[in-house]
PDB file of C-alpha atoms in Angstrom:
ATOM      1  CA  UNK Y 305      20.077  -0.543 -35.775  1.00  0.00           C
ATOM      2  CA  UNK Y 306      16.491   0.823 -36.036  1.00  0.00           C
ATOM      3  CA  UNK Y 307      15.643   4.392 -35.858  1.00  0.00           C
ATOM      4  CA  UNK Y 308      11.979   6.185 -34.974  1.00  0.00           C
ATOM      5  CA  UNK Y 309      10.926   9.319 -33.702  1.00  0.00           C
ATOM      6  CA  UNK Y 310       8.166   9.679 -31.110  1.00  0.00           C
ATOM      7  CA  UNK Y 311       7.373  13.757 -30.984  1.00  0.00           C
ATOM      8  CA  UNK Y 312       6.001  15.150 -27.461  1.00  0.00           C
ATOM      9  CA  UNK Y 313       5.109  18.697 -25.735  1.00  0.00           C
ATOM     10  CA  UNK Y 314       7.458  17.362 -22.588  1.00  0.00           C
ATOM     11  CA  UNK Y 315       9.519  14.997 -21.212  1.00  0.00           C
ATOM     12  CA  UNK Y 316       9.643  12.816 -17.935  1.00  0.00           C
ATOM     13  CA  UNK Y 317      13.194  12.140 -16.436  1.00  0.00           C
ATOM     14  CA  UNK Y 318      13.779   9.710 -13.642  1.00  0.00           C
ATOM     15  CA  UNK Y 319      17.210   9.603 -12.245  1.00  0.00           C
ATOM     16  CA  UNK Y 320      18.153   6.111 -11.312  1.00  0.00           C
ATOM     17  CA  UNK Y 321      19.892   4.040 -14.729  1.00  0.00           C
ATOM     18  CA  UNK Y 322      18.144   6.155 -16.925  1.00  0.00           C
ATOM     19  CA  UNK Y 323      20.486   9.709 -16.011  1.00  0.00           C
ATOM     20  CA  UNK Y 324      23.266   8.264 -13.352  1.00  0.00           C
ATOM     21  CA  UNK Y 325      24.197   5.608 -12.720  1.00  0.00           C
ATOM     22  CA  UNK Y 326      23.771   4.558  -9.227  1.00  0.00           C
ATOM     23  CA  UNK Y 327      23.659   1.002  -9.337  1.00  0.00           C
ATOM     24  CA  UNK Y 328      27.433   0.485  -6.908  1.00  0.00           C
ATOM     25  CA  UNK Y 329      26.178   2.884  -4.146  1.00  0.00           C
ATOM     26  CA  UNK Y 330      22.330   0.778  -4.536  1.00  0.00           C
ATOM     27  CA  UNK Y 331      24.002  -2.568  -4.029  1.00  0.00           C
ATOM     28  CA  UNK Y 332      26.527  -1.504  -1.677  1.00  0.00           C
ATOM     29  CA  UNK Y 333      22.969   0.098   1.109  1.00  0.00           C
ATOM     30  CA  UNK Y 334      20.532  -3.066  -0.126  1.00  0.00           C
ATOM     31  CA  UNK Y 335      22.799  -6.096   0.474  1.00  0.00           C
ATOM     32  CA  UNK Y 336      24.091  -4.855   3.361  1.00  0.00           C
ATOM     33  CA  UNK Y 337      19.770  -4.331   4.650  1.00  0.00           C
ATOM     34  CA  UNK Y 338      19.451  -7.868   2.603  1.00  0.00           C
ATOM     35  CA  UNK Y 339      21.542  -9.761   5.066  1.00  0.00           C
ATOM     36  CA  UNK Y 340      20.873  -8.068   8.605  1.00  0.00           C
ATOM     37  CA  UNK Y 341      16.524  -9.480   7.568  1.00  0.00           C
ATOM     38  CA  UNK Y 342      18.446 -12.700   6.338  1.00  0.00           C
ATOM     39  CA  UNK Y 343      17.279 -12.151   3.087  1.00  0.00           C
ATOM     40  CA  UNK Y 344      18.717 -13.297   0.191  1.00  0.00           C
ATOM     41  CA  UNK Y 345      20.740 -10.031  -1.263  1.00  0.00           C
ATOM     42  CA  UNK Y 346      20.582 -11.640  -5.112  1.00  0.00           C
ATOM     43  CA  UNK Y 347      16.939 -11.880  -4.693  1.00  0.00           C
ATOM     44  CA  UNK Y 348      16.569  -8.183  -3.491  1.00  0.00           C
ATOM     45  CA  UNK Y 349      17.863  -6.604  -5.650  1.00  0.00           C
ATOM     46  CA  UNK Y 350      16.048  -8.193  -8.735  1.00  0.00           C
ATOM     47  CA  UNK Y 351      13.434  -6.010  -6.832  1.00  0.00           C
ATOM     48  CA  UNK Y 352      14.640  -2.799  -5.295  1.00  0.00           C
ATOM     49  CA  UNK Y 353      14.824  -0.485  -8.313  1.00  0.00           C
ATOM     50  CA  UNK Y 354      12.688   1.780  -9.331  1.00  0.00           C
ATOM     51  CA  UNK Y 355      10.527   2.108  -5.809  1.00  0.00           C
ATOM     52  CA  UNK Y 356      10.874   3.354  -2.867  1.00  0.00           C
ATOM     53  CA  UNK Y 357      12.613   2.139   0.190  1.00  0.00           C
ATOM     54  CA  UNK Y 358       9.949   1.250   1.717  1.00  0.00           C
ATOM     55  CA  UNK Y 359       7.656   0.267  -1.661  1.00  0.00           C
ATOM     56  CA  UNK Y 360      10.945  -2.963  -1.773  1.00  0.00           C
ATOM     57  CA  UNK Y 361      10.995  -3.020   1.984  1.00  0.00           C
ATOM     58  CA  UNK Y 362       6.639  -4.201   1.425  1.00  0.00           C
ATOM     59  CA  UNK Y 363       7.840  -6.868  -1.154  1.00  0.00           C
ATOM     60  CA  UNK Y 364      10.863  -7.967   0.631  1.00  0.00           C
ATOM     61  CA  UNK Y 365       9.022  -8.334   4.347  1.00  0.00           C
ATOM     62  CA  UNK Y 366       5.300  -8.830   2.756  1.00  0.00           C
ATOM     63  CA  UNK Y 367       4.689  -9.397   6.522  1.00  0.00           C
ATOM     64  CA  UNK Y 368       5.968  -6.530   8.372  1.00  0.00           C
ATOM     65  CA  UNK Y 369       4.175  -3.379  10.173  1.00  0.00           C
ATOM     66  CA  UNK Y 370       4.294  -0.651   7.866  1.00  0.00           C
ATOM     67  CA  UNK Y 371       5.712   1.546  10.464  1.00  0.00           C
ATOM     68  CA  UNK Y 372       8.577  -0.240  10.562  1.00  0.00           C
ATOM     69  CA  UNK Y 373       9.474   0.173   6.667  1.00  0.00           C
ATOM     70  CA  UNK Y 374       9.222   3.605   6.866  1.00  0.00           C
ATOM     71  CA  UNK Y 375      11.774   3.715  10.273  1.00  0.00           C
ATOM     72  CA  UNK Y 376      14.129   2.043   7.679  1.00  0.00           C
ATOM     73  CA  UNK Y 377      13.868   3.874   4.674  1.00  0.00           C
ATOM     74  CA  UNK Y 378      14.859   5.980   6.812  1.00  0.00           C
ATOM     75  CA  UNK Y 379      17.567   5.392   7.259  1.00  0.00           C
ATOM     76  CA  UNK Y 380      18.222   4.143   4.024  1.00  0.00           C
ATOM     77  CA  UNK Y 381      17.103   6.913   2.832  1.00  0.00           C
ATOM     78  CA  UNK Y 382      20.646   8.870   4.720  1.00  0.00           C
ATOM     79  CA  UNK Y 383      23.054   5.647   4.211  1.00  0.00           C
ATOM     80  CA  UNK Y 384      22.394   6.191   0.288  1.00  0.00           C
ATOM     81  CA  UNK Y 385      22.637   9.857   0.467  1.00  0.00           C
ATOM     82  CA  UNK Y 386      25.327   9.878   2.267  1.00  0.00           C
ATOM     83  CA  UNK Y 387      27.852   7.564  -0.122  1.00  0.00           C
ATOM     84  CA  UNK Y 388      28.028   8.408  -3.678  1.00  0.00           C
ATOM     85  CA  UNK Y 389      31.641   6.361  -4.413  1.00  0.00           C
ATOM     86  CA  UNK Y 390      30.511   5.576  -7.663  1.00  0.00           C
ATOM     87  CA  UNK Y 391      27.852   7.680  -9.307  1.00  0.00           C
ATOM     88  CA  UNK Y 392      28.486   8.305 -12.415  1.00  0.00           C
ATOM     89  CA  UNK Y 393      26.082   9.533 -15.332  1.00  0.00           C
ATOM     90  CA  UNK Y 394      24.701   7.278 -18.244  1.00  0.00           C
ATOM     91  CA  UNK Y 395      26.153   7.371 -20.950  1.00  0.00           C
ATOM     92  CA  UNK Y 396      24.975  10.938 -22.749  1.00  0.00           C
ATOM     93  CA  UNK Y 397      23.354  12.101 -19.969  1.00  0.00           C
ATOM     94  CA  UNK Y 398      25.132  15.012 -19.945  1.00  0.00           C
ATOM     95  CA  UNK Y 399      24.163  16.940 -23.860  1.00  0.00           C
ATOM     96  CA  UNK Y 400      21.327  15.172 -23.344  1.00  0.00           C
ATOM     97  CA  UNK Y 401      20.441  17.780 -20.521  1.00  0.00           C
ATOM     98  CA  UNK Y 402      22.066  20.441 -22.793  1.00  0.00           C
ATOM     99  CA  UNK Y 403      19.755  19.286 -25.213  1.00  0.00           C
ATOM    100  CA  UNK Y 404      16.628  19.692 -22.942  1.00  0.00           C
ATOM    101  CA  UNK Y 405      17.959  22.660 -20.707  1.00  0.00           C
ATOM    102  CA  UNK Y 406      14.798  24.996 -22.896  1.00  0.00           C
ATOM    103  CA  UNK Y 407      12.428  21.473 -23.161  1.00  0.00           C
ATOM    104  CA  UNK Y 408       9.936  21.373 -21.321  1.00  0.00           C
ATOM    105  CA  UNK Y 409      11.012  18.198 -18.864  1.00  0.00           C
ATOM    106  CA  UNK Y 410      10.755  17.603 -15.109  1.00  0.00           C
ATOM    107  CA  UNK Y 411      12.198  14.903 -12.731  1.00  0.00           C
ATOM    108  CA  UNK Y 412      10.293  12.697 -11.785  1.00  0.00           C
ATOM    109  CA  UNK Y 413      11.978  10.377  -9.452  1.00  0.00           C
ATOM    110  CA  UNK Y 414      11.854   7.374  -5.896  1.00  0.00           C
ATOM    111  CA  UNK Y 415      14.321   9.707  -4.080  1.00  0.00           C
ATOM    112  CA  UNK Y 416      13.506  12.105  -1.991  1.00  0.00           C
ATOM    113  CA  UNK Y 417      15.640  15.695  -3.203  1.00  0.00           C
ATOM    114  CA  UNK Y 418      18.655  14.963  -0.342  1.00  0.00           C
ATOM    115  CA  UNK Y 419      19.477  11.857  -1.959  1.00  0.00           C
ATOM    116  CA  UNK Y 420      18.746  13.207  -5.817  1.00  0.00           C
ATOM    117  CA  UNK Y 421      20.854  16.222  -5.242  1.00  0.00           C
ATOM    118  CA  UNK Y 422      22.979  14.679  -4.229  1.00  0.00           C
ATOM    119  CA  UNK Y 423      22.872  11.485  -6.625  1.00  0.00           C
ATOM    120  CA  UNK Y 424      22.781  14.480  -9.359  1.00  0.00           C
ATOM    121  CA  UNK Y 425      25.808  15.986  -7.786  1.00  0.00           C
ATOM    122  CA  UNK Y 426      27.882  13.502  -7.578  1.00  0.00           C
ATOM    123  CA  UNK Y 427      27.146  12.735 -11.719  1.00  0.00           C
ATOM    124  CA  UNK Y 428      27.522  16.748 -12.477  1.00  0.00           C
ATOM    125  CA  UNK Y 429      24.568  16.524 -13.370  1.00  0.00           C
ATOM    126  CA  UNK Y 430      21.632  20.032 -13.762  1.00  0.00           C
ATOM    127  CA  UNK Y 431      19.054  19.187 -11.572  1.00  0.00           C
ATOM    128  CA  UNK Y 432      15.675  20.856 -13.302  1.00  0.00           C
ATOM    129  CA  UNK Y 433      13.831  23.861 -12.128  1.00  0.00           C
ATOM    130  CA  UNK Y 434      10.563  21.034 -12.467  1.00  0.00           C
ATOM    131  CA  UNK Y 435      10.783  17.583  -9.526  1.00  0.00           C
ATOM    132  CA  UNK Y 436       8.626  15.298  -8.670  1.00  0.00           C
ATOM    133  CA  UNK Y 437      10.644  13.492  -5.607  1.00  0.00           C
ATOM    134  CA  UNK Y 438       9.420  11.073  -2.917  1.00  0.00           C
ATOM    135  CA  UNK Y 439       7.975  13.826  -0.307  1.00  0.00           C
ATOM    136  CA  UNK Y 440       5.341  15.044  -3.261  1.00  0.00           C
ATOM    137  CA  UNK Y 441       4.203  11.775  -3.881  1.00  0.00           C
ATOM    138  CA  UNK Y 442       2.084   9.351  -1.610  1.00  0.00           C
ATOM    139  CA  UNK Y 443       1.938   6.191  -3.477  1.00  0.00           C
ATOM    140  CA  UNK Y 444       5.239   5.114  -4.688  1.00  0.00           C
ATOM    141  CA  UNK Y 445       5.722   3.090  -8.819  1.00  0.00           C
ATOM    142  CA  UNK Y 446       4.651   1.807 -10.326  1.00  0.00           C
ATOM    143  CA  UNK Y 447       1.515   3.745  -9.009  1.00  0.00           C
ATOM    144  CA  UNK Y 448       1.607   6.562 -12.077  1.00  0.00           C
ATOM    145  CA  UNK Y 449       0.709   9.267  -9.761  1.00  0.00           C
ATOM    146  CA  UNK Y 450       4.402  10.706  -9.815  1.00  0.00           C
ATOM    147  CA  UNK Y 451       4.741  11.272 -13.511  1.00  0.00           C
ATOM    148  CA  UNK Y 452       1.007  12.550 -13.640  1.00  0.00           C
ATOM    149  CA  UNK Y 453       1.811  15.204 -10.996  1.00  0.00           C
ATOM    150  CA  UNK Y 454       4.977  16.064 -13.496  1.00  0.00           C
ATOM    151  CA  UNK Y 455       2.854  16.716 -16.221  1.00  0.00           C
ATOM    152  CA  UNK Y 456       0.201  18.074 -14.362  1.00  0.00           C
ATOM    153  CA  UNK Y 457       3.331  20.564 -12.640  1.00  0.00           C
ATOM    154  CA  UNK Y 458       5.002  21.598 -16.471  1.00  0.00           C
ATOM    155  CA  UNK Y 459       1.473  22.702 -17.861  1.00  0.00           C
ATOM    156  CA  UNK Y 460       0.648  18.891 -20.362  1.00  0.00           C
ATOM    157  CA  UNK Y 461      -1.699  15.824 -20.683  1.00  0.00           C
ATOM    158  CA  UNK Y 462      -0.934  12.907 -20.468  1.00  0.00           C
ATOM    159  CA  UNK Y 463      -0.246  12.388 -23.454  1.00  0.00           C
ATOM    160  CA  UNK Y 464       1.768  15.206 -24.759  1.00  0.00           C
ATOM    161  CA  UNK Y 465       4.866  13.115 -22.596  1.00  0.00           C
ATOM    162  CA  UNK Y 466       7.441  10.947 -22.696  1.00  0.00           C
ATOM    163  CA  UNK Y 467       8.652   9.368 -20.101  1.00  0.00           C
ATOM    164  CA  UNK Y 468      11.945   7.991 -19.673  1.00  0.00           C
ATOM    165  CA  UNK Y 469      12.321   5.309 -17.180  1.00  0.00           C
ATOM    166  CA  UNK Y 470      15.460   1.589 -16.578  1.00  0.00           C
ATOM    167  CA  UNK Y 471      12.898   0.775 -14.036  1.00  0.00           C
ATOM    168  CA  UNK Y 472      10.089  -2.641 -14.448  1.00  0.00           C
ATOM    169  CA  UNK Y 473       8.417  -0.467 -11.860  1.00  0.00           C
ATOM    170  CA  UNK Y 474       9.144   2.885 -13.358  1.00  0.00           C
ATOM    171  CA  UNK Y 475       8.197   1.697 -16.683  1.00  0.00           C
ATOM    172  CA  UNK Y 476       4.612   0.295 -14.961  1.00  0.00           C
ATOM    173  CA  UNK Y 477       3.897   3.433 -14.252  1.00  0.00           C
ATOM    174  CA  UNK Y 478       5.053   5.313 -16.970  1.00  0.00           C
ATOM    175  CA  UNK Y 479       2.156   3.557 -18.387  1.00  0.00           C
ATOM    176  CA  UNK Y 480      -0.587   3.250 -16.141  1.00  0.00           C
ATOM    177  CA  UNK Y 481      -0.064   7.057 -16.678  1.00  0.00           C
ATOM    178  CA  UNK Y 482      -1.289   7.020 -20.475  1.00  0.00           C
ATOM    179  CA  UNK Y 483       2.460   8.233 -21.282  1.00  0.00           C
ATOM    180  CA  UNK Y 484       4.868   6.564 -24.566  1.00  0.00           C
ATOM    181  CA  UNK Y 485       8.153   4.882 -22.242  1.00  0.00           C
ATOM    182  CA  UNK Y 486      11.482   5.186 -23.693  1.00  0.00           C
ATOM    183  CA  UNK Y 487      13.819   2.392 -21.448  1.00  0.00           C
ATOM    184  CA  UNK Y 488      16.901   3.187 -21.394  1.00  0.00           C
ATOM    185  CA  UNK Y 489      19.309   0.328 -20.640  1.00  0.00           C
ATOM    186  CA  UNK Y 490      19.816  -3.521 -19.794  1.00  0.00           C
ATOM    187  CA  UNK Y 491      16.925  -3.613 -17.062  1.00  0.00           C
ATOM    188  CA  UNK Y 492      14.246  -2.016 -19.449  1.00  0.00           C
ATOM    189  CA  UNK Y 493      14.954  -3.695 -22.394  1.00  0.00           C
ATOM    190  CA  UNK Y 494      12.880  -6.779 -22.321  1.00  0.00           C
ATOM    191  CA  UNK Y 495       9.839  -4.764 -20.253  1.00  0.00           C
ATOM    192  CA  UNK Y 496       8.814  -3.897 -24.229  1.00  0.00           C
ATOM    193  CA  UNK Y 497       8.770   0.131 -24.029  1.00  0.00           C
ATOM    194  CA  UNK Y 498       7.716   2.119 -27.011  1.00  0.00           C
ATOM    195  CA  UNK Y 499      11.563   2.762 -27.979  1.00  0.00           C
ATOM    196  CA  UNK Y 500      14.828   1.471 -26.123  1.00  0.00           C
ATOM    197  CA  UNK Y 501      18.187   2.665 -25.966  1.00  0.00           C
ATOM    198  CA  UNK Y 502      21.263   0.914 -24.238  1.00  0.00           C
ATOM    199  CA  UNK Y 503      22.420   4.841 -23.005  1.00  0.00           C
ATOM    200  CA  UNK Y 504      21.422   8.086 -24.033  1.00  0.00           C
ATOM    201  CA  UNK Y 505      23.981   8.079 -26.456  1.00  0.00           C
ATOM    202  CA  UNK Y 506      21.518   7.160 -28.864  1.00  0.00           C
ATOM    203  CA  UNK Y 507      18.834   9.402 -28.491  1.00  0.00           C
ATOM    204  CA  UNK Y 508      19.165  13.305 -30.644  1.00  0.00           C
ATOM    205  CA  UNK Y 509      17.048  16.447 -29.938  1.00  0.00           C
ATOM    206  CA  UNK Y 510      14.841  18.400 -32.068  1.00  0.00           C
ATOM    207  CA  UNK Y 511      13.130  21.258 -31.093  1.00  0.00           C
ATOM    208  CA  UNK Y 512      10.541  21.997 -33.628  1.00  0.00           C
ATOM    209  CA  UNK Y 513       9.685  25.335 -35.373  1.00  0.00           C
ATOM    210  CA  UNK Y 514       5.490  24.105 -33.524  1.00  0.00           C
ATOM    211  CA  UNK Y 515       6.711  24.016 -29.883  1.00  0.00           C
ATOM    212  CA  UNK Y 516       6.513  20.229 -29.667  1.00  0.00           C
ATOM    213  CA  UNK Y 517      10.211  18.282 -29.373  1.00  0.00           C
ATOM    214  CA  UNK Y 518      11.444  14.868 -31.879  1.00  0.00           C
ATOM    215  CA  UNK Y 519      13.587  12.278 -30.599  1.00  0.00           C
ATOM    216  CA  UNK Y 520      14.998  11.051 -32.795  1.00  0.00           C
ATOM    217  CA  UNK Y 521      15.942   7.328 -30.776  1.00  0.00           C
ATOM    218  CA  UNK Y 522      18.255   5.062 -33.035  1.00  0.00           C
ATOM    219  CA  UNK Y 523      17.282   1.635 -31.525  1.00  0.00           C
ATOM    220  CA  UNK Y 524      19.857  -0.799 -29.142  1.00  0.00           C
TER     221      UNK Y 524
END
């Protein structure tokens, strides 16, 4: 392994695949949806991560009216919120969240508030005081809106923020926002983030005396 040190003023954290492993739920719900609509579940699962549900549906069923995607997305969110079986923290997430508790950070997730609360609770992780959920943005990742809103709410510019992401859509959103990206987990490995880790055990957080955050990263 090689070691990398990144310095930032604030951290912007995706949830699913980054802090919380919810793959079991996501796969159950989206497999059902894909079969119902005559789609190949394996192909569908390749595009579901990182986006809001309606945006995934638009990719998979491009000719379907957007209103139907929004309606289906409401049903999907309810199903996912009610199903927390198998939702667990990503390796190292509890210690990582404890280390940044008093440092500037925000959750930026494609989940809505109810789903984010359910999954963070199921994984026994603290909910950040600053969070940008699906209700607060007009465009899903890979649009950078969520990350830009998170940075603004924390009071920092894009160049001062580091994004933690696992998915192609999320990493693209972080890049589009003009932010550096730490990729987490197997989906991120091939997407050339600024640094990559298998999980959060590979990151040591240091609060510097000048108010900045130093991330000591043992890269995979």
